[in-house]
């Protein structure tokens, strides 16, 4: 290349870099405003100080008395540029520091990926694309996948976390774009999450837990059936308790059938409540769900007859326009949602001293139908299990449980059976820590902790016969003590 050409190239490169730099600063500014991560108040206070400096001409006196006196703007246009850049400077400086941070991150990533062995066969490392805030505490880091499978990124999760001093919430793959998104935070996840007000949920909304940055709430309409899996002591029954209590309090009509064949007393606190049924054995449970399956059939017929895709659509039809199928001319239904909760599915789906083979087959058939058609007719299924294998949990039912909350699993096989990967095995051994999976989305959560006593407390106004419900059997020491203290206080 000739000399003038390289000079032109150099100039072009310089302008390109300046332009790119300015573009990146404004992009950061825009991101900061969009995600509210820009420290607006601090910047605004600095602007006020600058404004005062200009107003009292402190800058004018200061610059004129320095050897840079010639820099003070002489023309009106010059002054406008000077004035506006001074006022904008706190925002631009903040955006500039963000750009520098990203550059530093990009360099650090190269080191971390090399150390973590995140390299493809050609020796290429994933490349930094962007690192944007998602909200105040979570960020999204996008990388090229360097033709590496998602599993490689998941394996390197620990070294990325310690190398970058971050806590990863989720790693997502975008196969079409050939990129990987890492959702992370600088804060660790809390090991106990208490709901400030259990009645904060809206109708049909329930709490999954908290991620590092936000409380996850889901609507039953979006996720009509749930699978709650995990080894013993993970927090399944505690989650169910919180779920049932929230749903009971936040929906004034929703009805419940709570099945616990394990012989524990998990659902004792829900006895004595108007809209809750707690069948005591397999035959009673089958009779109750059989009744619901029949209700489902009738609801489906009425919905179809009125050309409604679900109960939500049906509710909106004016009463005078509703028509009934010929075989159900006087059908009446409060159209209340009904939630069936089964704590420990294996007890229901494995023949034992509790259930005969015929009863098991019957239960599977009915629950499978509810899982398939329940969403439209407002009948929901929540199944908890320690054993997610096909013998202990009917595959047809499992396939329709679209929301999965998986607490720690003992081995990869169980985790893969539930989540499709081994993430639940890698969870820290903290009660209440789980993976929430919905479709392809997966996120680590700390589920809400509601003790039996607290649940009893919030439900107390609704008990038909106010009494202390026995919750102490099978409860851990701390919860027993809590209950005892309260009983003593009452005496
Ligand atoms: N979200 C939580 N936060 C804090 N502690 C929790 C949480 N969930 C559960 N725990 C603690 O772990 C204990 C066991 O929880 P839980 O009985 O819900 O487990 P489980 O999964 O139902 O076990 P099992 O399969 O044996 O029935 C609870 O008594 C409580 O002390
Ligand atoms: Mg349990």
Coordinates of C-alpha atoms and ligand atoms in Angstrom, one line a residue:
X1 CA 0.0 0.0 0.0
X2 CA 1.3 3.5 -0.9
X3 CA 2.0 6.1 1.8
X4 CA -1.0 8.5 1.1
X5 CA -3.2 5.6 1.1
X6 CA -2.1 4.4 4.5
X7 CA -2.5 7.9 5.9
X8 CA -6.1 7.9 4.4
X9 CA -6.6 4.5 6.0
X10 CA -5.4 5.7 9.3
X11 CA -7.7 8.8 9.2
X12 CA -10.6 6.6 8.2
X13 CA -9.8 4.2 11.0
X14 CA -9.6 7.1 13.5
X15 CA -12.9 8.6 12.4
X16 CA -14.5 5.2 12.4
X17 CA -13.3 4.6 16.0
X18 CA -14.4 8.0 17.2
X19 CA -17.8 7.4 15.6
X20 CA -18.1 4.0 17.1
X21 CA -17.1 5.3 20.5
X22 CA -19.7 8.0 20.4
X23 CA -22.3 5.5 19.1
X24 CA -21.4 3.1 22.0
X25 CA -21.7 5.9 24.6
X26 CA -25.1 6.9 23.4
X27 CA -26.2 3.3 23.2
X28 CA -25.2 2.8 26.8
X29 CA -27.1 6.0 27.7
X30 CA -30.2 4.6 25.9
X31 CA -29.8 1.2 27.7
X32 CA -29.4 3.0 31.0
X33 CA -32.6 4.9 30.5
X34 CA -34.5 1.9 29.2
X35 CA -33.6 -0.4 32.0
X36 CA -33.4 2.4 34.7
X37 CA -29.9 1.4 35.6
X38 CA -28.7 5.0 34.9
X39 CA -28.1 6.7 38.3
X40 CA -30.5 9.5 37.3
X41 CA -30.7 11.2 40.7
X42 CA -26.9 11.4 41.2
X43 CA -26.4 12.7 37.6
X44 CA -29.2 15.2 38.1
X45 CA -27.6 16.6 41.3
X46 CA -24.4 17.1 39.5
X47 CA -26.3 18.9 36.8
X48 CA -27.8 21.2 39.4
X49 CA -24.3 22.0 40.8
X50 CA -23.0 22.8 37.2
X51 CA -26.1 24.9 36.6
X52 CA -25.3 27.0 39.7
X53 CA -21.7 27.3 38.7
X54 CA -22.7 28.7 35.3
X55 CA -25.4 30.9 36.8
X56 CA -22.9 32.6 39.3
X57 CA -20.3 32.7 36.6
X58 CA -17.8 30.7 38.8
X59 CA -16.6 28.9 35.7
X60 CA -16.1 32.1 33.8
X61 CA -14.0 33.6 36.6
X62 CA -12.0 30.4 37.1
X63 CA -11.2 29.9 33.4
X64 CA -10.3 33.6 32.8
X65 CA -7.9 33.5 35.6
X66 CA -6.2 30.4 34.3
X67 CA -3.9 29.9 31.3
X68 CA -6.8 28.3 29.4
X69 CA -8.7 31.6 29.3
X70 CA -8.9 31.4 25.5
X71 CA -11.0 28.3 25.8
X72 CA -14.0 30.1 27.2
X73 CA -16.6 30.3 24.4
X74 CA -16.7 33.7 22.8
X75 CA -19.7 33.3 20.5
X76 CA -23.3 32.5 21.3
X77 CA -23.2 29.1 19.5
X78 CA -20.0 28.2 21.3
X79 CA -21.6 29.0 24.6
X80 CA -24.6 26.9 23.8
X81 CA -22.3 23.9 22.9
X82 CA -20.3 24.5 26.1
X83 CA -23.3 24.9 28.3
X84 CA -25.2 21.8 27.0
X85 CA -22.1 19.6 27.1
X86 CA -21.5 20.6 30.7
X87 CA -25.0 19.7 31.6
X88 CA -24.9 16.5 29.7
X89 CA -21.5 15.5 31.0
X90 CA -22.5 13.5 34.1
X91 CA -24.7 11.3 31.9
X92 CA -22.1 10.9 29.2
X93 CA -19.4 10.2 31.8
X94 CA -21.5 7.5 33.3
X95 CA -22.2 6.0 29.8
X96 CA -18.4 6.2 29.0
X97 CA -17.5 4.3 32.2
X98 CA -20.0 1.6 31.1
X99 CA -18.3 1.3 27.8
X100 CA -14.9 1.0 29.5
X101 CA -16.3 -1.7 31.9
X102 CA -17.5 -3.6 28.8
X103 CA -14.1 -3.4 27.2
X104 CA -12.6 -4.7 30.4
X105 CA -15.2 -7.5 30.6
X106 CA -14.5 -8.5 27.0
X107 CA -10.7 -8.9 27.9
X108 CA -11.5 -10.7 31.1
X109 CA -13.8 -13.1 29.3
X110 CA -11.0 -14.2 27.0
X111 CA -8.9 -15.1 30.1
X112 CA -11.8 -16.9 31.8
X113 CA -12.8 -18.9 28.7
X114 CA -9.2 -20.0 28.1
X115 CA -8.8 -21.0 31.8
X116 CA -12.2 -22.8 31.8
X117 CA -11.3 -24.7 28.6
X118 CA -14.2 -23.2 26.7
X119 CA -12.5 -23.6 23.4
X120 CA -13.6 -25.4 20.2
X121 CA -11.5 -27.9 18.2
X122 CA -10.1 -25.0 16.1
X123 CA -8.9 -23.3 19.3
X124 CA -11.5 -20.5 19.0
X125 CA -13.1 -19.0 22.1
X126 CA -16.6 -17.6 22.3
X127 CA -16.6 -13.9 21.4
X128 CA -18.2 -11.1 23.4
X129 CA -21.2 -9.6 21.6
X130 CA -22.8 -7.4 24.2
X131 CA -23.5 -7.1 28.0
X132 CA -26.7 -5.3 28.7
X133 CA -28.7 -4.7 31.8
X134 CA -32.0 -6.5 32.0
X135 CA -33.1 -4.7 35.1
X136 CA -31.4 -3.1 38.1
X137 CA -29.5 -6.2 39.2
X138 CA -29.6 -8.7 36.3
X139 CA -27.6 -8.5 33.1
X140 CA -27.5 -10.3 29.9
X141 CA -24.1 -11.3 28.4
X142 CA -24.4 -12.4 24.8
X143 CA -21.5 -14.4 23.2
X144 CA -20.9 -16.2 20.0
X145 CA -21.2 -19.9 20.7
X146 CA -18.0 -20.7 18.9
X147 CA -19.8 -23.9 17.6
X148 CA -19.7 -25.2 21.2
X149 CA -22.8 -27.0 22.5
X150 CA -24.8 -25.4 25.4
X151 CA -23.5 -28.2 27.6
X152 CA -20.0 -26.9 27.4
X153 CA -21.1 -23.5 28.7
X154 CA -23.1 -25.2 31.5
X155 CA -20.0 -27.2 32.5
X156 CA -17.9 -24.1 32.5
X157 CA -20.5 -22.2 34.6
X158 CA -18.5 -22.5 37.9
X159 CA -15.3 -21.2 36.3
X160 CA -17.2 -18.3 34.6
X161 CA -18.8 -17.4 37.9
X162 CA -15.6 -17.4 39.9
X163 CA -13.6 -15.8 37.1
X164 CA -16.0 -12.9 36.6
X165 CA -17.2 -12.8 40.2
X166 CA -20.8 -13.1 39.1
X167 CA -23.8 -15.4 39.9
X168 CA -25.3 -17.0 36.8
X169 CA -29.1 -17.3 36.7
X170 CA -29.4 -19.0 33.4
X171 CA -27.5 -19.9 30.2
X172 CA -29.6 -19.9 27.1
X173 CA -28.8 -21.0 23.6
X174 CA -29.9 -19.3 20.4
X175 CA -29.1 -21.9 17.8
X176 CA -30.3 -19.9 14.8
X177 CA -28.1 -16.9 15.7
X178 CA -25.2 -19.1 16.9
X179 CA -25.2 -17.2 20.2
X180 CA -25.4 -17.9 23.9
X181 CA -27.0 -15.6 26.5
X182 CA -25.7 -15.7 30.0
X183 CA -28.1 -14.1 32.5
X184 CA -26.3 -13.1 35.6
X185 CA -26.2 -10.9 38.7
X186 CA -23.6 -9.6 41.0
X187 CA -25.6 -10.6 44.0
X188 CA -26.0 -14.2 45.4
X189 CA -29.4 -15.8 45.8
X190 CA -31.0 -15.5 49.3
X191 CA -31.2 -18.8 51.1
X192 CA -34.6 -18.0 52.7
X193 CA -37.3 -16.1 50.9
X194 CA -40.3 -14.9 52.9
X195 CA -43.3 -13.4 51.2
X196 CA -44.0 -10.0 52.6
X197 CA -47.7 -10.4 52.1
X198 CA -49.0 -13.6 50.8
X199 CA -52.2 -11.9 49.7
X200 CA -50.2 -9.8 47.2
X201 CA -50.9 -12.2 44.4
X202 CA -53.7 -11.3 41.9
X203 CA -56.5 -13.7 41.1
X204 CA -55.1 -17.0 39.7
X205 CA -51.6 -15.8 40.2
X206 CA -49.0 -17.8 42.2
X207 CA -45.5 -17.3 43.5
X208 CA -42.7 -19.6 42.2
X209 CA -40.0 -17.9 44.2
X210 CA -37.3 -15.3 43.8
X211 CA -34.5 -15.3 41.4
X212 CA -31.5 -13.2 42.2
X213 CA -33.2 -10.1 40.9
X214 CA -37.0 -10.5 40.9
X215 CA -39.9 -12.4 42.4
X216 CA -41.4 -14.8 39.9
X217 CA -45.1 -14.9 39.7
X218 CA -47.1 -17.0 37.2
X219 CA -50.8 -17.1 36.2
X220 CA -52.6 -20.4 36.2
X221 CA -54.0 -19.6 32.8
X222 CA -50.4 -19.6 31.5
X223 CA -49.2 -22.7 33.3
X224 CA -52.4 -24.7 34.1
X225 CA -50.7 -27.8 35.5
X226 CA -47.5 -28.2 37.6
X227 CA -45.0 -30.9 38.4
X228 CA -43.1 -30.4 41.7
X229 CA -40.2 -32.8 41.9
X230 CA -37.2 -33.4 44.1
X231 CA -35.6 -35.6 46.6
X232 CA -36.8 -35.8 50.2
X233 CA -36.4 -32.6 52.2
X234 CA -36.1 -30.3 49.2
X235 CA -39.2 -28.3 49.9
X236 CA -42.0 -29.8 47.8
X237 CA -44.6 -29.9 50.5
X238 CA -43.6 -26.4 51.7
X239 CA -44.1 -25.1 48.2
X240 CA -47.5 -26.8 48.0
X241 CA -48.5 -25.3 51.3
X242 CA -47.6 -21.8 50.2
X243 CA -49.2 -22.4 46.8
X244 CA -52.5 -23.7 48.2
X245 CA -52.7 -20.9 50.8
X246 CA -52.0 -18.2 48.2
X247 CA -54.6 -19.6 45.8
X248 CA -57.2 -20.0 48.6
X249 CA -56.7 -16.4 49.8
X250 CA -56.4 -14.7 46.4
X251 CA -59.4 -16.4 44.7
X252 CA -62.6 -16.3 46.5
X253 CA -64.2 -19.1 44.5
X254 CA -61.5 -21.6 43.6
X255 CA -62.0 -25.1 45.0
X256 CA -59.4 -27.6 46.0
X257 CA -59.0 -31.4 46.4
X258 CA -55.8 -32.2 48.3
X259 CA -54.6 -35.7 48.1
X260 CA -51.8 -36.9 50.5
X261 CA -51.7 -40.7 50.6
X262 CA -48.3 -40.8 52.4
X263 CA -50.1 -40.7 55.7
X264 CA -48.4 -37.4 56.7
X265 CA -50.2 -34.4 58.0
X266 CA -49.1 -32.0 55.3
X267 CA -52.6 -30.9 54.4
X268 CA -54.0 -30.9 58.0
X269 CA -54.0 -27.1 58.1
X270 CA -56.3 -27.1 55.1
X271 CA -59.0 -29.2 56.7
X272 CA -61.9 -27.1 58.1
X273 CA -61.8 -24.8 55.2
X274 CA -65.0 -24.3 53.1
X275 CA -63.6 -24.8 49.6
X276 CA -61.1 -27.6 50.4
X277 CA -61.6 -31.3 50.3
X278 CA -59.0 -33.6 51.8
X279 CA -59.9 -37.3 50.9
X280 CA -58.4 -39.7 53.4
X281 CA -57.7 -42.8 51.3
X282 CA -57.3 -43.9 47.7
X283 CA -61.0 -44.8 47.2
X284 CA -62.2 -41.4 48.4
X285 CA -59.6 -39.7 46.3
X286 CA -60.7 -41.6 43.2
X287 CA -64.3 -40.8 43.9
X288 CA -63.5 -37.1 44.2
X289 CA -61.4 -36.9 41.0
X290 CA -64.0 -39.0 39.2
X291 CA -66.6 -36.4 40.0
X292 CA -64.2 -33.7 38.7
X293 CA -63.6 -35.6 35.5
X294 CA -67.3 -35.8 34.9
X295 CA -67.6 -32.1 35.6
X296 CA -64.8 -31.5 33.1
X297 CA -66.7 -33.5 30.5
X298 CA -69.8 -31.4 31.0
X299 CA -67.9 -28.1 31.0
X300 CA -66.2 -29.2 27.7
X301 CA -69.6 -29.9 26.1
X302 CA -71.0 -26.6 27.2
X303 CA -67.9 -24.7 26.0
X304 CA -68.0 -26.5 22.6
X305 CA -71.7 -25.8 22.3
X306 CA -71.0 -22.1 22.8
X307 CA -67.9 -22.1 20.6
X308 CA -65.7 -21.1 23.4
X309 CA -62.1 -22.2 23.6
X310 CA -61.9 -22.0 27.3
X311 CA -63.7 -21.0 30.5
X312 CA -62.4 -17.4 30.3
X313 CA -64.1 -16.9 27.0
X314 CA -67.3 -18.5 28.3
X315 CA -67.5 -16.2 31.3
X316 CA -67.5 -13.2 29.0
X317 CA -70.7 -14.3 27.2
X318 CA -73.8 -12.4 28.4
X319 CA -76.2 -14.8 30.3
X320 CA -79.0 -14.5 27.8
X321 CA -76.8 -15.6 25.0
X322 CA -75.6 -18.8 26.6
X323 CA -77.1 -21.9 25.2
X324 CA -76.9 -25.5 26.5
X325 CA -76.4 -28.8 24.6
X326 CA -79.6 -31.0 24.3
X327 CA -78.2 -33.6 26.8
X328 CA -77.5 -30.9 29.4
X329 CA -80.5 -28.6 29.1
X330 CA -80.4 -27.4 32.8
X331 CA -76.7 -27.5 33.4
X332 CA -75.6 -25.3 36.3
X333 CA -72.0 -24.7 37.2
X334 CA -70.5 -21.9 39.3
X335 CA -67.5 -22.2 36.9
X336 CA -65.1 -21.9 39.7
X337 CA -61.6 -23.2 39.0
X338 CA -60.7 -26.4 40.8
X339 CA -57.1 -27.3 41.8
X340 CA -56.2 -30.9 42.5
X341 CA -53.0 -31.3 44.5
X342 CA -51.3 -34.6 44.9
X343 CA -48.5 -34.8 47.3
X344 CA -46.3 -37.8 46.4
X345 CA -47.7 -39.2 43.2
X346 CA -46.0 -42.5 43.6
X347 CA -48.4 -43.4 46.4
X348 CA -51.2 -43.0 43.9
X349 CA -49.6 -44.5 40.9
X350 CA -47.9 -47.6 42.3
X351 CA -50.0 -50.5 43.5
X352 CA -49.3 -51.1 47.2
X353 CA -51.1 -51.7 50.5
X354 CA -52.6 -48.3 49.9
X355 CA -54.0 -48.9 46.4
X356 CA -54.9 -52.0 44.4
X357 CA -53.8 -52.3 40.7
X358 CA -57.3 -51.6 39.5
X359 CA -57.5 -48.4 41.6
X360 CA -54.1 -47.3 40.3
X361 CA -55.2 -47.8 36.7
X362 CA -58.4 -45.9 37.4
X363 CA -56.6 -43.0 39.0
X364 CA -54.1 -42.8 36.1
X365 CA -56.9 -42.7 33.6
X366 CA -58.9 -40.0 35.3
X367 CA -55.9 -37.8 36.1
X368 CA -54.5 -38.2 32.6
X369 CA -57.8 -36.9 31.1
X370 CA -57.8 -34.0 33.5
X371 CA -54.2 -33.2 32.6
X372 CA -55.1 -33.2 28.9
X373 CA -58.3 -31.2 29.0
X374 CA -58.2 -29.4 32.3
X375 CA -56.8 -26.1 31.1
X376 CA -59.8 -25.2 29.0
X377 CA -62.3 -26.2 31.6
X378 CA -60.5 -24.6 34.6
X379 CA -59.5 -27.8 36.3
X380 CA -55.8 -27.8 37.3
X381 CA -53.4 -30.5 38.5
X382 CA -50.4 -30.0 40.7
X383 CA -48.4 -33.2 41.3
X384 CA -45.5 -33.5 43.7
X385 CA -43.1 -36.5 43.6
X386 CA -39.8 -37.7 44.8
X387 CA -39.7 -40.2 42.0
X388 CA -40.3 -38.8 38.5
X389 CA -39.8 -42.1 36.7
X390 CA -42.4 -43.5 34.3
X391 CA -43.6 -46.1 36.9
X392 CA -44.2 -43.7 39.7
X393 CA -45.5 -40.9 37.5
X394 CA -47.7 -41.7 34.4
X395 CA -45.8 -40.4 31.3
X396 CA -49.1 -39.1 29.8
X397 CA -49.8 -37.0 32.9
X398 CA -46.2 -35.9 33.1
X399 CA -46.2 -34.7 29.5
X400 CA -49.1 -32.3 30.3
X401 CA -47.6 -30.8 33.5
X402 CA -46.1 -27.8 31.6
X403 CA -44.6 -26.0 34.6
X404 CA -41.9 -27.8 36.4
X405 CA -40.4 -26.9 39.7
X406 CA -37.5 -29.2 40.5
X407 CA -35.8 -29.2 43.8
X408 CA -32.4 -30.9 44.3
X409 CA -32.2 -34.3 42.8
X410 CA -30.0 -37.2 44.1
X411 CA -28.5 -38.0 40.7
X412 CA -28.3 -36.9 37.1
X413 CA -30.7 -39.6 35.9
X414 CA -33.6 -38.2 38.0
X415 CA -32.7 -34.6 37.1
X416 CA -32.6 -35.5 33.4
X417 CA -36.0 -37.3 33.7
X418 CA -37.6 -34.1 35.0
X419 CA -35.7 -31.3 33.4
X420 CA -33.9 -32.8 30.4
X421 CA -30.5 -32.0 32.0
X422 CA -28.6 -32.4 35.2
X423 CA -29.1 -29.0 36.6
X424 CA -31.1 -30.2 39.6
X425 CA -28.2 -32.3 40.7
X426 CA -26.0 -29.2 40.7
X427 CA -28.3 -27.2 42.9
X428 CA -26.8 -26.2 46.3
X429 CA -28.1 -28.2 49.2
X430 CA -30.4 -25.5 50.4
X431 CA -34.0 -26.3 51.3
X432 CA -36.3 -24.4 49.0
X433 CA -33.7 -24.0 46.2
X434 CA -35.1 -25.2 42.9
X435 CA -35.1 -25.0 39.1
X436 CA -38.2 -23.5 37.5
X437 CA -38.8 -24.8 34.0
X438 CA -41.4 -23.7 31.6
X439 CA -41.0 -24.6 28.0
X440 CA -37.3 -24.1 27.2
X441 CA -36.9 -21.4 29.9
X442 CA -35.1 -22.5 33.0
X443 CA -34.2 -20.4 36.0
X444 CA -32.9 -21.0 39.5
X445 CA -35.2 -19.9 42.3
X446 CA -35.5 -19.8 46.0
X447 CA -39.1 -20.8 46.7
X448 CA -41.2 -18.9 49.3
X449 CA -41.0 -20.2 52.9
X450 CA -44.3 -20.4 54.6
X451 CA -44.3 -22.5 57.8
X452 CA -47.4 -24.5 58.8
X453 CA -47.9 -22.0 61.6
X454 CA -47.8 -19.0 59.3
X455 CA -50.1 -20.7 56.9
X456 CA -52.5 -21.5 59.7
X457 CA -52.3 -17.9 60.8
X458 CA -53.3 -16.4 57.5
X459 CA -56.1 -18.9 57.0
X460 CA -57.5 -18.5 60.5
X461 CA -60.3 -16.1 59.5
X462 CA -61.6 -18.7 57.0
X463 CA -61.7 -21.8 59.3
X464 CA -65.2 -23.1 59.7
X465 CA -64.6 -24.2 63.3
X466 CA -61.8 -22.0 64.6
X467 CA -59.4 -24.3 66.4
X468 CA -55.7 -25.0 66.5
X469 CA -55.1 -27.5 63.7
X470 CA -52.6 -30.1 64.6
X471 CA -49.6 -29.5 62.4
X472 CA -46.8 -30.7 64.6
X473 CA -46.4 -34.3 63.6
X474 CA -43.6 -34.9 61.1
X475 CA -42.6 -31.2 61.3
X476 CA -39.0 -30.3 61.9
X477 CA -38.0 -29.3 65.4
X478 CA -38.0 -25.5 64.7
X479 CA -41.6 -25.6 63.4
X480 CA -42.7 -27.8 66.3
X481 CA -41.2 -25.3 68.8
X482 CA -42.8 -22.4 67.0
X483 CA -46.2 -24.2 67.4
X484 CA -45.6 -25.1 71.0
X485 CA -44.7 -21.5 71.9
X486 CA -47.9 -20.3 70.3
X487 CA -50.0 -22.9 72.0
X488 CA -48.5 -22.0 75.4
X489 CA -49.2 -18.3 74.7
X490 CA -52.8 -19.2 74.1
X491 CA -53.2 -21.1 77.3
Ligands
LIG1 N1 -38.5 -22.5 50.7 C1 -38.0 -22.9 51.8 N2 -37.2 -22.1 52.5 C2 -36.5 -22.5 53.6 N3 -36.7 -23.7 54.2 C3 -37.4 -24.6 53.5 C4 -38.1 -24.2 52.3 N4 -38.8 -25.3 51.9 C5 -38.6 -26.3 52.8 N5 -37.8 -25.9 53.8 C6 -37.3 -26.6 54.9 O1 -37.1 -28.0 54.5 C7 -37.9 -28.9 55.3 C8 -38.4 -30.0 54.4 O2 -39.3 -29.4 53.4 P1 -40.5 -30.2 52.8 O3 -41.2 -31.1 53.9 O4 -41.3 -29.3 52.1 O5 -39.7 -31.2 51.8 P2 -40.3 -32.3 50.8 O6 -39.6 -32.1 49.5 O7 -41.8 -32.3 50.8 O8 -39.8 -33.6 51.5 P3 -40.5 -35.1 51.3 O9 -40.3 -35.6 50.0 O10 -39.7 -35.9 52.3 O11 -41.9 -34.9 51.7 C9 -39.0 -28.0 55.8 O12 -39.6 -28.5 57.0 C10 -38.4 -26.6 56.0 O13 -37.7 -26.6 57.3
LIG2 MG1 -43.2 -33.6 51.4

